[in-house]
Coordinates of C-alpha atoms in Angstrom, one line a residue:
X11 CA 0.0 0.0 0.0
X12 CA 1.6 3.5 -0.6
X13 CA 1.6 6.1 1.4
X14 CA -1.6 7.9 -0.4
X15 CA -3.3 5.2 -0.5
X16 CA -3.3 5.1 3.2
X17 CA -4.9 8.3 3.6
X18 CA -8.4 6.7 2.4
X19 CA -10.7 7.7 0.1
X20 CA -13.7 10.0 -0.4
X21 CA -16.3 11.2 -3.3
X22 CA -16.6 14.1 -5.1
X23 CA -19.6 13.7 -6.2
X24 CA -19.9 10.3 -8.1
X25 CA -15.5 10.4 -8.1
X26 CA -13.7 8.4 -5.5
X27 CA -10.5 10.7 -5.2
X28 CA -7.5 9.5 -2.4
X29 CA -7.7 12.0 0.5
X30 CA -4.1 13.2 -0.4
X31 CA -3.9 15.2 -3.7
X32 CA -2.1 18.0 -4.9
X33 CA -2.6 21.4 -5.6
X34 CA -0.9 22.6 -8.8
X35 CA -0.6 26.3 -7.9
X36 CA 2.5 26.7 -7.1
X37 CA 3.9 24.9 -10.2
X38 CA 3.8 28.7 -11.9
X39 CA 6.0 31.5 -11.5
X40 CA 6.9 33.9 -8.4
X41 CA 3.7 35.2 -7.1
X42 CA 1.7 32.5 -8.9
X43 CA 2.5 34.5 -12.3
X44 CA 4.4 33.5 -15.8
X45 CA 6.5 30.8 -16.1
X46 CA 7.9 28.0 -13.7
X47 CA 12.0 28.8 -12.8
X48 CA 12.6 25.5 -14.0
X49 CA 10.4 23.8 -15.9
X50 CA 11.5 20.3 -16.4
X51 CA 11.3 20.0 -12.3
X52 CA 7.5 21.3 -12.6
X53 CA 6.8 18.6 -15.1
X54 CA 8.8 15.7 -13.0
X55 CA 6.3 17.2 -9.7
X56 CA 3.4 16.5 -11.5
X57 CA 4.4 12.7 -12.6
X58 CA 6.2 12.0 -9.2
X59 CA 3.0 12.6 -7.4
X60 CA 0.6 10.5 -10.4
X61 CA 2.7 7.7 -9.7
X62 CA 2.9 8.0 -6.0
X63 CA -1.1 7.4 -6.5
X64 CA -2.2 10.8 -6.1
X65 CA -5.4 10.7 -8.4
X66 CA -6.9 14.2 -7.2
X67 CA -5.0 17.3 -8.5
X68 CA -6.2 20.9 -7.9
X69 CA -5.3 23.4 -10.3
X70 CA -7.4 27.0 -12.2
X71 CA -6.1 28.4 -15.8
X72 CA -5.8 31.7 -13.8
X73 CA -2.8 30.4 -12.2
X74 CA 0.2 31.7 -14.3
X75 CA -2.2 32.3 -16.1
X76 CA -2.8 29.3 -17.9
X77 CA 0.5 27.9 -16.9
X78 CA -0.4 25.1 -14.5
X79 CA -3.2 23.7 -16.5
X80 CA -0.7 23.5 -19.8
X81 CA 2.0 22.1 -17.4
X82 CA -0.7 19.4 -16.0
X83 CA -1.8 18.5 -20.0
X84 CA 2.3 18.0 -20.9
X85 CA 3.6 16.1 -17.9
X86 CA 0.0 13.5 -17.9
X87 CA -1.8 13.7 -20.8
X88 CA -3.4 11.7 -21.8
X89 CA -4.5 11.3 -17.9
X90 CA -5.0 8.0 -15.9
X91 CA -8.7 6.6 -15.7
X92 CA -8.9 7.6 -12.2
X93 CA -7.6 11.1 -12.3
X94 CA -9.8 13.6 -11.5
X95 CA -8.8 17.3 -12.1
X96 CA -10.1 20.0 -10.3
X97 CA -10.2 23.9 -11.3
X98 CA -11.8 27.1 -10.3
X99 CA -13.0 29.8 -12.1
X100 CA -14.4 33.1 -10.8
X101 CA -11.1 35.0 -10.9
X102 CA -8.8 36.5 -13.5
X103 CA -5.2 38.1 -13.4
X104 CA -4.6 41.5 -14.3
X105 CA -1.5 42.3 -16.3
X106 CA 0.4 43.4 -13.4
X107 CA -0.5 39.8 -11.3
X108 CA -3.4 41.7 -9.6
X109 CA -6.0 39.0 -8.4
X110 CA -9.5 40.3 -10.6
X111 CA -13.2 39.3 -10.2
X112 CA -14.0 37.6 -13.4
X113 CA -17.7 36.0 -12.7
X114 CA -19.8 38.0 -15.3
X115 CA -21.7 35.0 -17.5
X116 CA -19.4 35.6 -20.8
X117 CA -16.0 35.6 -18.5
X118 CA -17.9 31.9 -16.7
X119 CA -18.2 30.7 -20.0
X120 CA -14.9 31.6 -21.5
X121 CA -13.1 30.1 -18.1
X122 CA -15.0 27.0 -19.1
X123 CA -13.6 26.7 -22.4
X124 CA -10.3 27.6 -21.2
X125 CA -10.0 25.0 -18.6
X126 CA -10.9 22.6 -20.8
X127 CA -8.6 23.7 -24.0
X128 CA -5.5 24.3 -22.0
X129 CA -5.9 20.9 -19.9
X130 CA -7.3 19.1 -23.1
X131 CA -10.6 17.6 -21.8
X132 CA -14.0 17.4 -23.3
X133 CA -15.4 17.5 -19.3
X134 CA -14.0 19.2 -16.4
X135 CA -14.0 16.6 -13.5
X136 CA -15.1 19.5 -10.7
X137 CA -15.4 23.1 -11.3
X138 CA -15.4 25.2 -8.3
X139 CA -16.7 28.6 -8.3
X140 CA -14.1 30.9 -6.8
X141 CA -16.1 33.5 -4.4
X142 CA -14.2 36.8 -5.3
X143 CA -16.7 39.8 -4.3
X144 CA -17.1 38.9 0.0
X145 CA -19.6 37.3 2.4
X146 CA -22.4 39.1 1.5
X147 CA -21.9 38.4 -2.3
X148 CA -25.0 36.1 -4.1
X149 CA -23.9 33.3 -5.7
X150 CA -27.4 32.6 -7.6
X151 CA -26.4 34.2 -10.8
X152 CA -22.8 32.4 -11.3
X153 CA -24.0 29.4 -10.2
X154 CA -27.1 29.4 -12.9
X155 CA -24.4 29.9 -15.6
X156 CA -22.3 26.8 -14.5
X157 CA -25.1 24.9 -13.6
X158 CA -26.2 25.6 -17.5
X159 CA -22.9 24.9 -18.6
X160 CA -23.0 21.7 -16.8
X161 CA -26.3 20.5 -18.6
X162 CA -24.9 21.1 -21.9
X163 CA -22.3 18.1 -20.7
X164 CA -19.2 21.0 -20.3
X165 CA -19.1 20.0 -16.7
X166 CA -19.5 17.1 -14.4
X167 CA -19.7 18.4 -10.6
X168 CA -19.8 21.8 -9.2
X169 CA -18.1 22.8 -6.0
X170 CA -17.6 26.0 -4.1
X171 CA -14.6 28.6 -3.0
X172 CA -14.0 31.0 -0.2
X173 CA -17.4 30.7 1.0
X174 CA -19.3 31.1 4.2
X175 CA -22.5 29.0 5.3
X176 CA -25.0 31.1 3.9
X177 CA -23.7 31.1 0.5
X178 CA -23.5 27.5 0.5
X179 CA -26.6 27.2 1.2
X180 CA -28.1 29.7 -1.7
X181 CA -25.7 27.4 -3.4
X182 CA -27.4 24.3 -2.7
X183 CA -30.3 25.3 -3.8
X184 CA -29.2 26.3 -7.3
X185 CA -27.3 22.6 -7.6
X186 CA -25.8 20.0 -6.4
X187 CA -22.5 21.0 -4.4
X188 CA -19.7 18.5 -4.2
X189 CA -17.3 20.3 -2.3
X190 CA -16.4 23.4 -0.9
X191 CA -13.0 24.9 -0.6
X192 CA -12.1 27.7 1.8
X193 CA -9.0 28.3 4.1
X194 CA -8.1 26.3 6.9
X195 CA -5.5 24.6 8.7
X196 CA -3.8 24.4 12.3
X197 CA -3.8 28.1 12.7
X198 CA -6.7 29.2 10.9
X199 CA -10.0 27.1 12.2
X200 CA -12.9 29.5 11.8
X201 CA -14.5 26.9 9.8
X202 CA -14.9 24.3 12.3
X203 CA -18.7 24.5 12.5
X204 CA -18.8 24.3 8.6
X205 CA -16.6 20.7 8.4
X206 CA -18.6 19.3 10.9
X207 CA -22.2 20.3 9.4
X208 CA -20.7 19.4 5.6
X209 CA -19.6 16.1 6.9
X210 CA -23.8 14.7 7.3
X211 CA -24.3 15.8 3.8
X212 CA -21.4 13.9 2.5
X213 CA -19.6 17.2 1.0
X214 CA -16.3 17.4 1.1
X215 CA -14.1 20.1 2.4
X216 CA -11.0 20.5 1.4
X217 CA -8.9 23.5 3.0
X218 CA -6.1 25.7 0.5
X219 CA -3.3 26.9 2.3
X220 CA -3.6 23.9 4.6
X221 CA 0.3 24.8 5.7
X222 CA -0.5 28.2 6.2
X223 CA -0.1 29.3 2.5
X224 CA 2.8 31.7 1.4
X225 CA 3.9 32.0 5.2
X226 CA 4.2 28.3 6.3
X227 CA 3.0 27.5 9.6
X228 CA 5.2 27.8 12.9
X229 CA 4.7 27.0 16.5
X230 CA 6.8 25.5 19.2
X231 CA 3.9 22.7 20.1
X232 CA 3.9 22.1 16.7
X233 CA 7.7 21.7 16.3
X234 CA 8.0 19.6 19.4
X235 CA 4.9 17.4 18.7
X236 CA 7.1 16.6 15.0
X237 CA 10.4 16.2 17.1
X238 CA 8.9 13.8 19.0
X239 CA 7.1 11.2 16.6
X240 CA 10.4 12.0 14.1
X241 CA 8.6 13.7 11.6
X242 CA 8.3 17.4 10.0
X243 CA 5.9 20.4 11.0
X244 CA 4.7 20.4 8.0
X245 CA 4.1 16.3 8.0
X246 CA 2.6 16.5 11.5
X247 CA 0.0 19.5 10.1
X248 CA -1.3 17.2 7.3
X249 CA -1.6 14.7 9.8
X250 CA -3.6 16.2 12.0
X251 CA -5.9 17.9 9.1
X252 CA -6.2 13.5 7.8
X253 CA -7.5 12.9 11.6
X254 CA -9.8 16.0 11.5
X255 CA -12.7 14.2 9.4
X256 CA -13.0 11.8 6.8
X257 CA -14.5 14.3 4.4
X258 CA -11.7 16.7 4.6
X259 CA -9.7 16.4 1.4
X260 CA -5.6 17.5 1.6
X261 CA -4.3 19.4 -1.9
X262 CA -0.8 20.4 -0.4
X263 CA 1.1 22.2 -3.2
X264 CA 5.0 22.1 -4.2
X265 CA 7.5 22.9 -6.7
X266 CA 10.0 20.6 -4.8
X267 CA 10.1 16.8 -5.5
X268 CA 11.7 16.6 -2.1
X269 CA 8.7 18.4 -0.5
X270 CA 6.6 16.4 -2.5
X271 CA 7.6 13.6 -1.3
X272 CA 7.5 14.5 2.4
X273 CA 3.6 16.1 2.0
X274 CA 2.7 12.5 1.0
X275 CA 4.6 10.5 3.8
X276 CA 2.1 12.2 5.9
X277 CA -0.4 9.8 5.0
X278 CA 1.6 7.3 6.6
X279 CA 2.1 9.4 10.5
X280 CA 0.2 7.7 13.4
X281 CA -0.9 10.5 15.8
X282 CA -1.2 9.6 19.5
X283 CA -3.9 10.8 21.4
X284 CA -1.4 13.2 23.2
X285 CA -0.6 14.3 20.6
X286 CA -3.5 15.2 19.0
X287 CA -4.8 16.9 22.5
X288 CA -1.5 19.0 21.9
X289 CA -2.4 20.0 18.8
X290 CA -6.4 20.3 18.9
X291 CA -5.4 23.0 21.9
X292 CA -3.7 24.9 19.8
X293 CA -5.8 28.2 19.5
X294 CA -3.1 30.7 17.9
X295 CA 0.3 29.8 16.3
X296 CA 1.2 33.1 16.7
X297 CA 1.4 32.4 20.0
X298 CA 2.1 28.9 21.0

């Protein structure tokens, strides 16, 4: 068994996916913009972690832009039977890396047909809706135009991103919602309520910046829990985000075959109940 495989499994949707993907957005440039620094490493991440058995990678054409998803089509196309490729659209980048609102129907549409020219599918696995405009923002009228553009057979599942409650729940009402995909991790937990109530309706929930993002995560409990079982901080935080629930799906990103390989021997860390009390007490990381 490899060490993905031990990290279980879960549905998005009618798609079993491993609980330990990979996100692709880090596979761009500096600030998530042009090219990769070395491009021929960015292509060996993406086939190191297919052949590890990751079968659920996370990617959006308005990283680079375009870049990841052209990276993702020359590294693994065509693509295993299993893999399932998920994107976001909702965003665009301006032409000095600015992060844009870009959920008008005709800039839906177009990130539709980008996705699935630039990856080279005729069906886009999961398409999550990127929340761009705040919590008070409706998410009726974007929805209606993916929901369309998933009956015309351009998309298979819809999830959501960087969304609270009640927009999930306008959501829900619009179509089916297969996952939803907000920030969370060790030091960032205001979503707690949210797992636990996604978990009865078999959504998953699957946190970005699960090691804190561009400004990885750093504690003392956190560095002396890893110390002590012999693994990495960053090992022991994927860890503990496996134990959190069974719906809660891991996309840790690199541009490192080395990290790579350490984000998916996290599958493989037993944490003890001390442990885990250690950790689950941690309220701040700031100041722990």
């Amino acid at each position: 068994m490899s060490s993905v495989e031990r990290s279980g499994t879960f549905r998005l949707g009618d798609l079993l996916v491993k609980r330990l993907g990979y996100g692709a957005m880090q596979l761009s440039g500096p600030g998530i913009f042009g090219p990769p620094r070395d491009r021929e490493t960015a292509l060996a991440v993406l086939r190191q972690a297919v052949s590890s058995g990751v079968n659920h990678i996370d990617t959006s054409d308005y990283y680079g832009p375009y870049i990841t998803n052209q990276l993702i089509r020359e590294a693994l196309h065509p693509y295993p039977s299993d893999l399932v490729i998920v994107t976001k659209v909702g965003a665009r980048r301006g032409e000095d890396a600015s992060w844009l609102p870009a959920s008008s129907p005709a800039e839906l549409t177009q990130a539709v047909h980008d996705n699935l020219r630039n990856l080279s599918l005729d069906v886009l696995d999961v398409v999550n809706l990127r929340n761009m405009l705040g919590g008070e923002a409706s998410m009726e009228a974007p929805l209606m135009v993916l929901a369309d553009l998933q009956r015309q057979g351009l998309v298979r599942h819809i999830g959501l991103s960087n969304v609270n409650p009640a927009q999930i729940a306008e959501g829900r009402r619009i179509c089916e919602i297969v996952c939803v995909q907000n920030q969370y991790n060790l030091a960032h937990r205001g979503d707690d309520a949210l797992i636990d109530n996604l978990s009865g309706d078999r959504i998953a929930y699957v946190p970005f910046f699960p090691l804190g993002g561009f400004t990885r995560l750093q504690s003392s409990t956190l560095s002396g829990v890893a110390q002590s079982l012999g693994a990495t901080p960053m090992q022991v935080a994927l860890a503990w985000l496996l134990r959190r629930a069974p719906h809660v799906l891991l996309i840790p990103g690199t541009s490192s075959l080395a990290h790579l390989r350490e984000n998916l021997a996290a599958a493989e860390l037993d944490l003890p109940d001390e442990a885990l009390k250690r950790l689950d007490g941690l309220t701040s990381l700031a100041a722990s």
